[in-house]
Short mmCIF file of C-alpha atoms and ligand atoms in Angstrom, two decimals:
data_model
loop_
_atom_site.label_atom_id
_atom_site.label_comp_id
_atom_site.label_asym_id
_atom_site.label_seq_id
_atom_site.Cartn_x
_atom_site.Cartn_y
_atom_site.Cartn_z
CA MET A 1 111.20 52.78 90.35
CA THR A 2 113.09 54.28 87.43
CA ARG A 3 114.25 51.67 84.94
CA LYS A 4 117.96 52.22 84.37
CA VAL A 5 118.41 51.91 80.65
CA PHE A 6 122.02 53.10 81.02
CA TRP A 7 122.83 49.59 82.26
CA GLU A 8 121.00 47.62 79.55
CA ASP A 9 122.23 49.97 76.84
CA PRO A 10 125.06 52.28 77.91
CA TYR A 11 125.30 53.56 74.31
CA SER A 12 121.79 55.00 74.22
CA THR A 13 121.91 58.80 73.88
CA GLN A 14 118.22 59.68 73.63
CA ILE A 15 114.95 58.12 74.84
CA GLU A 16 111.29 58.96 75.15
CA THR A 17 110.01 58.45 78.67
CA ARG A 18 107.31 59.63 81.07
CA VAL A 19 107.47 61.92 84.09
CA ILE A 20 106.52 60.09 87.28
CA SER A 21 106.79 62.75 89.97
CA VAL A 22 107.39 66.49 90.12
CA ASN A 23 108.45 68.37 93.23
CA ASP A 24 109.33 71.94 92.27
CA ASN A 25 112.33 71.47 89.99
CA ASP A 26 113.00 67.89 91.10
CA ILE A 27 111.51 65.17 88.93
CA THR A 28 111.64 61.41 88.53
CA VAL A 29 110.99 59.51 85.31
CA GLU A 30 109.90 56.06 84.21
CA GLU A 31 113.09 55.16 82.35
CA THR A 32 116.47 56.83 82.27
CA ILE A 33 119.70 56.87 80.28
CA PHE A 34 121.04 59.72 82.44
CA TYR A 35 123.63 58.45 84.93
CA ALA A 36 123.82 59.98 88.41
CA LEU A 37 127.15 60.22 90.26
CA ALA A 38 127.97 56.86 91.81
CA GLY A 39 131.07 54.77 92.32
CA GLY A 40 133.18 57.80 91.44
CA GLN A 41 131.75 58.17 87.92
CA GLU A 42 130.39 61.70 87.46
CA SER A 43 126.81 62.41 86.40
CA ASP A 44 125.89 62.90 82.78
CA HIS A 45 125.01 66.25 81.29
CA GLY A 46 121.91 66.68 79.16
CA THR A 47 118.27 67.67 78.92
CA ILE A 48 114.82 66.43 79.89
CA GLY A 49 112.05 67.98 77.82
CA ASN A 50 113.22 71.51 77.05
CA SER A 51 115.19 71.90 80.27
CA ARG A 52 118.79 71.40 81.12
CA VAL A 53 119.42 68.97 83.98
CA LEU A 54 121.28 70.90 86.68
CA GLN A 55 121.85 67.91 88.94
CA ALA A 56 121.25 64.16 88.96
CA ARG A 57 121.38 62.40 92.30
CA LYS A 58 120.68 58.97 93.67
CA GLU A 59 118.17 58.65 96.50
CA GLY A 60 118.34 55.01 97.45
CA LYS A 61 117.63 53.21 94.19
CA GLU A 62 115.75 56.19 92.76
CA ILE A 63 117.34 58.92 90.65
CA VAL A 64 116.15 62.50 91.09
CA TYR A 65 116.82 65.10 88.38
CA THR A 66 116.86 68.79 89.18
CA LEU A 67 115.79 70.91 86.21
CA GLU A 68 116.05 74.62 85.47
CA ASN A 69 113.22 76.90 86.60
CA GLY A 70 110.22 77.00 84.30
CA HIS A 71 110.44 73.39 83.07
CA GLY A 72 106.62 73.21 82.98
CA LEU A 73 106.48 69.42 83.44
CA LYS A 74 103.83 67.51 85.34
CA PRO A 75 103.39 63.84 86.24
CA GLY A 76 102.36 61.74 83.26
CA ASP A 77 103.93 64.01 80.63
CA ARG A 78 105.85 62.29 77.87
CA VAL A 79 109.35 63.72 77.55
CA ARG A 80 112.50 63.27 75.54
CA MET A 81 115.70 62.74 77.49
CA THR A 82 119.04 63.44 75.80
CA ILE A 83 122.55 63.08 77.17
CA ASP A 84 125.81 64.73 76.14
CA TRP A 85 127.31 61.69 74.43
CA GLU A 86 130.79 63.12 73.93
CA ARG A 87 131.07 63.61 77.68
CA ARG A 88 129.54 60.24 78.55
CA TYR A 89 131.76 58.33 76.15
CA ARG A 90 134.87 59.94 77.61
CA LEU A 91 133.61 59.09 81.11
CA MET A 92 133.08 55.47 80.02
CA ARG A 93 136.53 55.20 78.43
CA LEU A 94 138.25 56.78 81.44
CA HIS A 95 136.16 54.72 83.84
CA PHE A 96 137.17 51.49 82.20
CA ALA A 97 140.80 52.54 81.85
CA ALA A 98 140.72 53.10 85.62
CA GLU A 99 139.06 49.69 86.17
CA ILE A 100 141.87 47.95 84.32
CA VAL A 101 144.64 49.94 86.02
CA LEU A 102 143.12 49.28 89.45
CA GLU A 103 142.78 45.57 88.78
CA LEU A 104 146.40 45.36 87.59
CA VAL A 105 147.61 47.26 90.67
CA TYR A 106 145.75 44.78 92.90
CA GLN A 107 147.15 41.82 90.98
CA HIS A 108 150.73 43.07 91.45
CA LEU A 109 150.51 44.63 94.91
CA ARG A 110 148.31 42.31 96.94
CA SER A 111 148.43 44.35 100.15
CA ILE A 112 147.69 47.78 98.64
CA LYS A 113 144.56 49.59 99.80
CA LYS A 114 142.37 51.82 97.62
CA ILE A 115 141.13 54.85 99.53
CA GLY A 116 139.36 56.79 96.78
CA ALA A 117 138.56 57.08 93.10
CA HIS A 118 137.00 59.60 90.78
CA VAL A 119 136.18 59.68 87.08
CA ALA A 120 135.80 63.10 85.44
CA GLN A 121 135.63 64.03 81.78
CA ASP A 122 139.32 64.94 81.44
CA LYS A 123 140.91 62.31 83.67
CA ALA A 124 140.34 59.62 86.26
CA ARG A 125 142.22 59.14 89.49
CA ILE A 126 142.67 56.39 92.03
CA ASP A 127 144.10 57.00 95.50
CA PHE A 128 145.91 54.38 97.53
CA GLU A 129 147.39 53.96 100.95
CA TRP A 130 150.92 52.96 100.01
CA SER A 131 154.32 54.02 101.31
CA GLU A 132 156.37 53.47 98.15
CA ASN A 133 156.49 55.40 94.92
CA ILE A 134 153.71 53.81 92.86
CA SER A 135 155.22 54.94 89.56
CA LYS A 136 157.77 52.11 89.87
CA MET A 137 154.88 49.89 88.79
CA PHE A 138 153.94 52.00 85.76
CA PRO A 139 156.01 50.22 83.08
CA VAL A 140 154.52 46.82 83.85
CA ILE A 141 150.99 48.14 84.38
CA GLN A 142 151.10 50.19 81.21
CA GLU A 143 152.31 47.24 79.18
CA GLU A 144 149.71 44.84 80.54
CA ALA A 145 146.95 47.42 80.11
CA ARG A 146 148.06 48.00 76.52
CA ASN A 147 147.88 44.27 75.83
CA ILE A 148 144.31 44.12 77.14
CA VAL A 149 143.29 47.14 75.05
CA GLU A 150 144.97 45.81 71.91
CA ALA A 151 143.32 42.39 72.33
CA ASN A 152 139.98 44.25 72.12
CA GLN A 153 138.41 41.85 74.61
CA GLU A 154 134.71 41.68 75.27
CA ILE A 155 133.51 43.30 78.51
CA VAL A 156 130.48 41.60 80.01
CA SER A 157 128.31 43.75 82.30
CA ALA A 158 125.44 42.17 84.22
CA PHE A 159 123.58 41.91 87.50
CA SER A 160 124.96 39.79 90.31
CA ASP A 161 121.75 40.62 92.22
CA ALA A 162 119.01 42.32 90.18
CA GLY A 163 116.77 43.00 93.20
CA ALA A 164 119.53 44.85 95.02
CA GLU A 165 120.71 46.46 91.74
CA GLU A 166 124.19 45.05 92.25
CA ARG A 167 126.23 44.73 89.10
CA TYR A 168 129.63 43.58 87.94
CA TRP A 169 131.85 43.67 84.88
CA GLU A 170 133.88 40.72 83.67
CA ILE A 171 136.64 40.13 81.16
CA GLY A 172 137.26 36.43 80.46
CA GLU A 173 140.18 35.17 82.52
CA PHE A 174 141.28 38.63 83.61
CA ALA A 175 138.82 39.69 86.30
CA ARG A 176 135.28 39.95 87.59
CA VAL A 177 134.67 43.13 89.59
CA PRO A 178 131.56 44.57 91.28
CA CYS A 179 130.60 47.96 89.81
CA GLY A 180 127.40 49.87 89.06
CA GLY A 181 128.91 52.27 86.51
CA THR A 182 128.38 52.32 82.76
CA HIS A 183 130.85 50.14 80.88
CA LEU A 184 132.20 49.83 77.37
CA ARG A 185 131.52 46.72 75.26
CA LYS A 186 135.12 46.19 74.14
CA THR A 187 138.46 47.06 75.70
CA GLY A 188 139.74 48.44 72.37
CA GLU A 189 137.43 51.44 72.76
CA ILE A 190 139.64 52.77 75.57
CA GLY A 191 142.55 53.57 73.26
CA GLU A 192 145.94 54.59 74.59
CA ILE A 193 146.24 54.93 78.37
CA GLU A 194 148.65 57.35 80.01
CA LEU A 195 149.49 57.33 83.73
CA LYS A 196 150.83 60.05 86.01
CA ARG A 197 151.81 59.79 89.63
CA LYS A 198 150.89 62.26 92.35
CA ASN A 199 151.77 62.14 96.02
CA PRO A 200 148.78 63.70 97.79
CA GLY A 201 150.18 63.17 101.31
CA LYS A 202 152.44 61.02 103.43
CA GLY A 203 151.77 57.33 102.85
CA LYS A 204 149.38 58.13 100.00
CA GLU A 205 149.83 57.60 96.29
CA ARG A 206 147.61 58.79 93.46
CA ILE A 207 147.46 57.46 89.93
CA GLU A 208 146.01 59.85 87.36
CA ILE A 209 144.71 58.19 84.24
CA PHE A 210 144.31 59.77 80.82
CA VAL A 211 143.06 58.43 77.51
CA CYS A 212 144.10 59.99 74.23
CA GLU A 213 141.78 62.44 72.48
CA HIS A 214 140.59 60.35 69.52
CA SER A 215 136.94 59.35 69.84
CA GLY A 216 136.24 55.72 69.13
ZN1 LIG B 1 133.03 50.16 86.68
#
């Protein structure tokens, strides 16, 4: 089973590891910092050995990486794994901005239902089943989110069940939420959050979430 270093150390950008299995261009490795799409957070970009990773996917608890043709790797080989940190850090900031916005929406609108979420490099979005215009909530959500960011609170990330690889994040009194994504250490890293409303269909509301360009 691949050891997921992206949980222990989500700030690691490069590791040395070992190839475990090779099946054409699909490989598995001993340890990984390379996140594979889950919980709406997109996969990382990067390289293993001299090859670009074309796809990272979860298969149960395992992560399979598809490399370019001609990677030349075989089981047992030592390899360097590198991720595109600029992309990952934006994904982490947008992911956590979305976590805070979602939690605030739940705290204010008890009966709302989340029906989807996605975190890409340019923006995050959360979809809800809700018959009113969600942007009415934006002033209060934006202010409370800003307070949390400015307080630069510590974000704890840990296992609730290590065997099942179930994880959560927690901020003091604010919330404890199950999530297997990669999380920031401090809320201040998010920076300024901007919200936009979309109406993707009758009875549906979408919040798009942006963080400003500055990097940490
Ligand atoms: Zn999360």
